[in-house]
Coordinates of C-alpha atoms in Angstrom, one line a residue:
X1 CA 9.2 2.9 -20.5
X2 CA 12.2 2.0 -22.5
X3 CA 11.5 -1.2 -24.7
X4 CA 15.4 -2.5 -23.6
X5 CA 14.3 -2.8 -19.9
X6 CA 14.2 -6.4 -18.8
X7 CA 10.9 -8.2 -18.7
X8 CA 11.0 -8.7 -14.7
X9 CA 11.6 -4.8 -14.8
X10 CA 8.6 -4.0 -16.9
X11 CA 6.2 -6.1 -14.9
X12 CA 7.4 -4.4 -11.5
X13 CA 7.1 -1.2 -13.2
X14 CA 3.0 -1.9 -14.4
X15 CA 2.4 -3.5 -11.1
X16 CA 3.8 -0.5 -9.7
X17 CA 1.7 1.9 -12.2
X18 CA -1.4 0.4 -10.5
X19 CA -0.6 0.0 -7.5
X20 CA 0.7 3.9 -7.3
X21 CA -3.1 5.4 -8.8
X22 CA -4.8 2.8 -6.1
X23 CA -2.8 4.1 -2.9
X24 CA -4.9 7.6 -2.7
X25 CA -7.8 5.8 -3.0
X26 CA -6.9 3.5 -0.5
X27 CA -5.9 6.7 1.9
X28 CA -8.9 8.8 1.2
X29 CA -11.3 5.9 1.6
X30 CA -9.9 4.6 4.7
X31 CA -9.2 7.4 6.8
X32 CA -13.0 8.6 6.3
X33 CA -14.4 4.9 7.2
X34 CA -12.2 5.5 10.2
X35 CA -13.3 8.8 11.4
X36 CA -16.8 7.9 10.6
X37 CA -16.1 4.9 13.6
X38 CA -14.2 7.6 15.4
X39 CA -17.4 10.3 15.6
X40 CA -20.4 7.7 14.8
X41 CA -19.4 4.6 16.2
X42 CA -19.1 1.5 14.7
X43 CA -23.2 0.8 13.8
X44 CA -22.8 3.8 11.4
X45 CA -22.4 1.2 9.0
X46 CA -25.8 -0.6 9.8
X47 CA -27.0 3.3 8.6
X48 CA -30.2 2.6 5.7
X49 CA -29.0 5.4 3.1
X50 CA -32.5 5.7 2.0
X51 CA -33.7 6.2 5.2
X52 CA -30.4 9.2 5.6
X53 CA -32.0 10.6 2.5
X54 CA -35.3 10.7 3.4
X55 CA -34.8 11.9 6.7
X56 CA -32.3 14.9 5.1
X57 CA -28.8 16.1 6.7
X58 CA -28.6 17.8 9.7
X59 CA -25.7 19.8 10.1
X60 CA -25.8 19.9 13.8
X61 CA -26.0 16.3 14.0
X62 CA -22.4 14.0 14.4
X63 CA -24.1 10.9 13.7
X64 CA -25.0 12.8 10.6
X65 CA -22.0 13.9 10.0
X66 CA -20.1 10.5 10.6
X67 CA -22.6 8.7 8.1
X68 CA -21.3 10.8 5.3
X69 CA -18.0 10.4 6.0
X70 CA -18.8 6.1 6.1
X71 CA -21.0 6.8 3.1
X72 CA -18.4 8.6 0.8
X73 CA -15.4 6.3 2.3
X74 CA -17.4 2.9 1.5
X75 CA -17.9 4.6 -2.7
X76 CA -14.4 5.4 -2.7
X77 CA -13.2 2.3 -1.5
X78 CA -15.3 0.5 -4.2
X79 CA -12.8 1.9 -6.9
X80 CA -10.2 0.0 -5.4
X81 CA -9.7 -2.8 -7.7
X82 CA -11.1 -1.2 -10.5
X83 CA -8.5 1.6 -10.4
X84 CA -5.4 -1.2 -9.8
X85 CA -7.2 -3.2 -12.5
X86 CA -7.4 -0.3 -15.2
X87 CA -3.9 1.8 -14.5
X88 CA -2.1 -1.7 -14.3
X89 CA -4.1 -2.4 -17.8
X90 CA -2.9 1.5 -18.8
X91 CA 0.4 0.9 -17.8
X92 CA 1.0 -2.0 -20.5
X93 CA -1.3 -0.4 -23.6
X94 CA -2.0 3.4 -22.4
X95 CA -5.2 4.5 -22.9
X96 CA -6.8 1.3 -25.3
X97 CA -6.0 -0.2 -22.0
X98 CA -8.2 1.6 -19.4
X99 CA -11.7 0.4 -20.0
X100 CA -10.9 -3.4 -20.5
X101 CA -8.9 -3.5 -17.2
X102 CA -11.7 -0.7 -14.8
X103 CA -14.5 -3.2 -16.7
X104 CA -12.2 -6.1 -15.5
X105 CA -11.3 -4.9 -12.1
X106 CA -14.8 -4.0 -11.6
X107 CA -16.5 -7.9 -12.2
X108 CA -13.5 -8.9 -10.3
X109 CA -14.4 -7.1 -7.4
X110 CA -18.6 -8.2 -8.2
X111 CA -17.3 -11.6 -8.2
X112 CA -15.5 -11.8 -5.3
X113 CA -12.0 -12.4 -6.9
X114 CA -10.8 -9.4 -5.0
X115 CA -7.1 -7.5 -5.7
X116 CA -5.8 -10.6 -6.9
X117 CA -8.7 -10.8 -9.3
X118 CA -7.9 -7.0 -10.4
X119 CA -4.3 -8.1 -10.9
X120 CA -4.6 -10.5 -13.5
X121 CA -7.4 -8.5 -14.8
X122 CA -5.3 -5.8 -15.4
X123 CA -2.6 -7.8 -17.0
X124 CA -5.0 -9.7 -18.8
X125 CA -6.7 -6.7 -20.3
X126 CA -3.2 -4.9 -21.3
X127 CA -1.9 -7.8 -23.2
X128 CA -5.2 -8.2 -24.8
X129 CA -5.4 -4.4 -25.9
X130 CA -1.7 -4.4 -26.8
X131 CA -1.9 -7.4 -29.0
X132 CA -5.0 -5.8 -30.7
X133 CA -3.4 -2.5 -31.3
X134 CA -0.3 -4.1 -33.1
X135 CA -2.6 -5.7 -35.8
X136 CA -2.5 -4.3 -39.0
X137 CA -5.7 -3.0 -40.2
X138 CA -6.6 -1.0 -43.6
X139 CA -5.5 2.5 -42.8
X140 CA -9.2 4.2 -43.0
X141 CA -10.1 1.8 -40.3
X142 CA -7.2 2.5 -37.8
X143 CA -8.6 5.7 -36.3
X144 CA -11.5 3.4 -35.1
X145 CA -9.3 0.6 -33.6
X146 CA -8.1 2.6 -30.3
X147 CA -11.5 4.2 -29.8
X148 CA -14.3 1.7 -30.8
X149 CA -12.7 -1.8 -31.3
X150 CA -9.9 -2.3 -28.8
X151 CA -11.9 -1.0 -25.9
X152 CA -15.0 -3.2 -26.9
X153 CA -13.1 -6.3 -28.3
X154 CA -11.2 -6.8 -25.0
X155 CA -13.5 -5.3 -22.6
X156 CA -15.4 -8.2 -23.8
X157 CA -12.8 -10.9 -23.7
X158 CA -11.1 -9.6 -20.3
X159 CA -14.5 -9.8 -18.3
X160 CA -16.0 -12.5 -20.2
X161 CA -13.0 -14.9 -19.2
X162 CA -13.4 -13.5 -15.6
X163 CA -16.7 -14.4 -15.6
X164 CA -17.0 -17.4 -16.5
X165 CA -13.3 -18.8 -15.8
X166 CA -11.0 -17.5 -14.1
X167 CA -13.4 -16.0 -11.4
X168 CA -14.4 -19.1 -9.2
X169 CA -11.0 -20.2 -8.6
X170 CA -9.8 -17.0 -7.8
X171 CA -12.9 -16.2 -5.4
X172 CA -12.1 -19.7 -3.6
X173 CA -8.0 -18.6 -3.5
X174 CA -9.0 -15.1 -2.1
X175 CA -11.0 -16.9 0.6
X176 CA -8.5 -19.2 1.6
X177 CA -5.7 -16.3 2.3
X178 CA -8.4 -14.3 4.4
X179 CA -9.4 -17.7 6.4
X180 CA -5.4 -18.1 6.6
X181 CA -4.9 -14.1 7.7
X182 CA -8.1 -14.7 10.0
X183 CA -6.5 -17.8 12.0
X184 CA -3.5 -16.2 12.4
X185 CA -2.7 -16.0 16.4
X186 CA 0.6 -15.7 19.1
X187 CA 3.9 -16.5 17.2
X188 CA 2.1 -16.8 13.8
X189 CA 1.2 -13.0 14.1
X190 CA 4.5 -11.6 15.5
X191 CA 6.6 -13.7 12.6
X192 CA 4.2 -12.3 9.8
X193 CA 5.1 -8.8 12.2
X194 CA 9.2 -9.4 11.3
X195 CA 8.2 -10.4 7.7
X196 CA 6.1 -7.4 7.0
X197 CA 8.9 -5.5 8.7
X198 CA 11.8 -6.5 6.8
X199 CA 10.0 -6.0 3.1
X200 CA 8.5 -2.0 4.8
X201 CA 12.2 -1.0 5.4
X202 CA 13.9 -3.3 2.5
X203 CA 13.4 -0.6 -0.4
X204 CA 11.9 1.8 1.2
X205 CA 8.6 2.8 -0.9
X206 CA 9.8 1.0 -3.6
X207 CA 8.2 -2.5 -4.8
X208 CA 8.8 -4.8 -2.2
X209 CA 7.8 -2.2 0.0
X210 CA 4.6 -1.6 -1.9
X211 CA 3.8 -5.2 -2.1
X212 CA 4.0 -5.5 1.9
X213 CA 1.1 -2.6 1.9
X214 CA -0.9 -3.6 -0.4
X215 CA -1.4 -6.9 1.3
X216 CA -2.2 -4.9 4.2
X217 CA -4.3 -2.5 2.5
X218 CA -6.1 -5.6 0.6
X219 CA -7.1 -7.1 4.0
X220 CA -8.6 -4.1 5.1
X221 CA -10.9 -4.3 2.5
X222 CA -11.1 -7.7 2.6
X223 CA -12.3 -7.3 6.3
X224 CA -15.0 -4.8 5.4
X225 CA -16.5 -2.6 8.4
X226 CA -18.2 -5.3 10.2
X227 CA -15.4 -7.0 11.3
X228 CA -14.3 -7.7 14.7
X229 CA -12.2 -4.8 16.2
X230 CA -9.8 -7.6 17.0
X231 CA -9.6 -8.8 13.8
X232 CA -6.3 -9.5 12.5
X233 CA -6.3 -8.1 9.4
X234 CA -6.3 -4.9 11.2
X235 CA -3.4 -6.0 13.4
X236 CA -1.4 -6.5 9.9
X237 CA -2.4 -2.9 9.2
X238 CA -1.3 -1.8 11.7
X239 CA 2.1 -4.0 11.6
X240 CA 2.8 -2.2 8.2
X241 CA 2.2 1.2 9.2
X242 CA 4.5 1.2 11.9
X243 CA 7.1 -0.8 10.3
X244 CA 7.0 1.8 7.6
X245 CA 7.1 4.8 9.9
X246 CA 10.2 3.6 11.6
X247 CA 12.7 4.0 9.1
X248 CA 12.7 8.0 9.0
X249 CA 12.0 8.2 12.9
X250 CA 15.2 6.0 13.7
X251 CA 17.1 8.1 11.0
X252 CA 15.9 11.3 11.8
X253 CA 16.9 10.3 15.9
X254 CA 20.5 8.8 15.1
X255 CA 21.4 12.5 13.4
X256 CA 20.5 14.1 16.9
X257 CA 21.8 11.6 19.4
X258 CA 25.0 11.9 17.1
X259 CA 25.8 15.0 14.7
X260 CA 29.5 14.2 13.8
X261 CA 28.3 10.6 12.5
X262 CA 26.2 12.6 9.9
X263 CA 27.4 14.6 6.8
X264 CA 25.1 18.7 7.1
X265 CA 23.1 17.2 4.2
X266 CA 22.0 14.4 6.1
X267 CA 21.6 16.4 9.2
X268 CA 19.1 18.5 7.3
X269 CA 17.3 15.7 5.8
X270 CA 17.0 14.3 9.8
X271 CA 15.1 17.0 10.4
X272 CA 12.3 16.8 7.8
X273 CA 12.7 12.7 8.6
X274 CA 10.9 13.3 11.9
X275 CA 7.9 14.3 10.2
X276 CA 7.8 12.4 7.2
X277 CA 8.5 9.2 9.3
X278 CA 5.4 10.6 11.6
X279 CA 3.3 11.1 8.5
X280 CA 3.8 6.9 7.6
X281 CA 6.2 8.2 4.6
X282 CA 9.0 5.9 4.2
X283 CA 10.6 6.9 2.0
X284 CA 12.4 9.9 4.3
X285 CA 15.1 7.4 4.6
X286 CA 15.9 7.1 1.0
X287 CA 18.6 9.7 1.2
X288 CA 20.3 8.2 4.0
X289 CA 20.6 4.7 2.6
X290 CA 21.3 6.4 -0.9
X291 CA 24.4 8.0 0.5
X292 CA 25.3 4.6 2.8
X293 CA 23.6 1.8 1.8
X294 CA 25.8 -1.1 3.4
X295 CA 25.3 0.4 6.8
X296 CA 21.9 1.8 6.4
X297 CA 19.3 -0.8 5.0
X298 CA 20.7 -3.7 7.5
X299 CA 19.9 -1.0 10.3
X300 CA 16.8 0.1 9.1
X301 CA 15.0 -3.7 8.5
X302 CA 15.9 -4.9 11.6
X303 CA 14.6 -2.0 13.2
X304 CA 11.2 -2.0 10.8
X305 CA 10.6 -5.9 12.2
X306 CA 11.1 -5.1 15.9
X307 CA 8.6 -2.7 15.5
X308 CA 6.3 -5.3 13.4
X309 CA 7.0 -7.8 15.7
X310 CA 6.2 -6.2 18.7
X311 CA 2.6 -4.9 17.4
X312 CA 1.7 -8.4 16.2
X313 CA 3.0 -9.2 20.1
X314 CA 0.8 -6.2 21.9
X315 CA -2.3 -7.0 19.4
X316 CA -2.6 -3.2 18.1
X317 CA -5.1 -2.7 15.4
X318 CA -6.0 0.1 12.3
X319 CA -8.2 0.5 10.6
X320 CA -7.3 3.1 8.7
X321 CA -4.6 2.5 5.9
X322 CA -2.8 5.6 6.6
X323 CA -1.9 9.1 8.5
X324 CA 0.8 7.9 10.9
X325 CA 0.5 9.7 14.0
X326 CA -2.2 12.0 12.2
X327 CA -5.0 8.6 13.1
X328 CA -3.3 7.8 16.0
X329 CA -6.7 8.1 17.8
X330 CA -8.0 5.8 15.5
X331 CA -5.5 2.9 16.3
X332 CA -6.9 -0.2 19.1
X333 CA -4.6 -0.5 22.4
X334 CA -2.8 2.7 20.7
X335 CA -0.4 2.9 23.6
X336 CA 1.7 -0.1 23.5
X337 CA 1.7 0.6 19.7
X338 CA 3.6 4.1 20.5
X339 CA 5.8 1.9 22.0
X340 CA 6.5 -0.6 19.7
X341 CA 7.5 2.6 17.2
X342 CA 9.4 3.8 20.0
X343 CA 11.2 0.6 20.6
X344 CA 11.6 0.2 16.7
X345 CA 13.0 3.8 16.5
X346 CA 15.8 3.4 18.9
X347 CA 16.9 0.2 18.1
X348 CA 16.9 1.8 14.4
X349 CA 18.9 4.7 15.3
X350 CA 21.4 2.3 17.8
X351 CA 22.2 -0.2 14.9
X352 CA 22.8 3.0 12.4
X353 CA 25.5 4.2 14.9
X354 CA 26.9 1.0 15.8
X355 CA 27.3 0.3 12.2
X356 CA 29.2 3.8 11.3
X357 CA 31.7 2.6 13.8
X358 CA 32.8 -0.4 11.7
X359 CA 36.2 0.1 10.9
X360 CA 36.2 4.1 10.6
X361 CA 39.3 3.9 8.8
X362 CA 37.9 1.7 6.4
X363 CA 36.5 3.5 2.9
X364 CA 32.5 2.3 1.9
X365 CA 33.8 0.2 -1.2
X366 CA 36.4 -1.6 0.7
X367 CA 33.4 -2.0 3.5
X368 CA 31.0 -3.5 0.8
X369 CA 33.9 -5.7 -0.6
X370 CA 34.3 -6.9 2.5
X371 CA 31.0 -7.7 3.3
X372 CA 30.3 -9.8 0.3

């Protein structure tokens, strides 16, 4: 990272390190927990492990089957905050940094203090093993600093203050937003919907993007496998997964409803948007709103929150934190929700033509200079 890059840019960019390492956890994890419910039902997780072990696998057996799937999903899940906590850590003092921020992440997660505990862990744990690794130390004894002292100086510091500081107040905040995500109901859910929306299609896989899923993703954890089916948590999830898949869809379908609108570049790139924006991957819309940004972003947000809005309306639900139409059959009252990415797509696609038809004659800078 280049040391003249502003500070707001270098704190996006660790929070961004993190968060990038925690996503195929969060994929992996949650798409077995959901085909475990899927084959095994929802008591699967009630399952005694011991009791699995002692009994022994039987391949023949789907409750078997879906138990393993649970049982692997529920480990990998527990690196979450770890793995945010130590890459966000890594991110600010490379490797001196990875075992005070996964220590850190780790008691954060014991302690209830959740991703926002493995946020400030993991900033908390970088600074610390930056600051250590700038000291100057006698130079027989700097080949021990990165692998013996930094690690176990602020290993000790980073979990020590989350321990016995920093961790009760940040339990009691992390409780507060679930019992504020759990009382969510009606209007309250379908404005969070047009939020969520907006920030999926504002930068399209880029940080504001990112921080809309990892809310998401973080209340999916948060809600565990007992929860309710209904649970609203799972509503948001599913809120951001189809705000984020209709930003290719709507693309890829204004580039067939309308060729000559569309350069043969773009054209192309429509056709691998259909199944990128099926796959939950936003960012098959980057190359549209990189070639026509004033026309394109505008289209695609307000397309992202009728989507968001309208699942928060119908009451859809995931559980699993990603696959697009690939865990369709994991998804509650799954089809009003292809309906609200339907209903998201066209109006996407409408507002991208409507918008090309602004003042034809009119070149993009004059357009943008116009516009502010």
């Amino acid at each position: 990272m280049s040391s003249n890059s502003g500070t707001g840019t270098r704190i996006r960019q660790w929070l961004m390190t993190g968060v990038s390492y925690m996503i195929p956890f969060v994929a992996a994890g949650g798409i077995l927990i959901a085909l475990s419910f899927a084959i095994g039902g929802y008591d699967i997780v009630y399952q005694d492990q011991g009791e699995f072990l002692a009994a022994g696998f039987n391949p023949l057996s789907a409750h078997d089957w879906a138990y393993v799937m649970f049982a692997v999903g529920a480990a990998t899940f527990g690196f979450l905050v770890p793995v945010l906590s130590g890459f966000i850590a890594y991110a600010i003092a490379d490797r001196p940094g990875l075992a005070p921020g996964f220590v850190g992440g780790a008691i954060a997660g014991t302690v209830g203090a959740g991703f926002l505990g493995g946020l400030i862990t993991g900033f908390l744990a970088g600074f610390v093993a930056l600051w250590l690794s700038r000291l100057k130390v006698a130079g027989w004894f700097r080949p021990m600093m990165p692998v013996v002292v930094i690690p176990l100086i602020a290993t000790f510091v980073t979990g020590g203050l989350m321990l016995v500081i920093l961790g009760g107040p940040l339990k009691a905040l992390m409780d507060a937003l679930n019992a504020w995500l759990t009382g969510l109901s009606g209007g309250s859910v379908i404005l969070l919907g047009i939020v969520l929306g907006l920030m999926m299609a504002f930068d399209m896989g880029g940080p504001v993007n990112k921080v809309a899923y990892t809310f998401a993703a973080a209340g999916l954890t948060e809600a565990g496998a007992t929860a309710a089916d209904d649970d609203v948590r799972f509503v948001v999830m599913a809120i951001v997964m189809a705000a984020g898949m209709t930003p290719p869809l709507g693309l890829a379908l204004a580039t067939v409803l309308r060729k000559s609108a569309f350069s043969n570049a773009e054209r192309q790139n429509g056709k691998a948007a259909w199944v990128l924006g099926a796959s939950f991957i936003t960012e098959g819309a980057i190359p549209f709103a990189a070639a026509d940004p004033i026309r394109v972003i505008p289209s695609i947000m307000i397309g992202s929150a009728t989507a968001g809005a309208l699942v928060g309306a119908f009451g859809c639900t995931l559980r699993a934190p990603h696959g697009g139409l690939w865990v369709f059959g994991l998804v509650g009252n799954w089809p009003m929700y292809l309906v609200a990415i339907a209903i998201g797509t066209v109006v996407t696609a409408l507002l991208v033509l409507v918008a090309k038809n602004i003042k034809p004659g009119v070149s993009d800078e004059e357009l943008e200079e116009a516009v502010a």
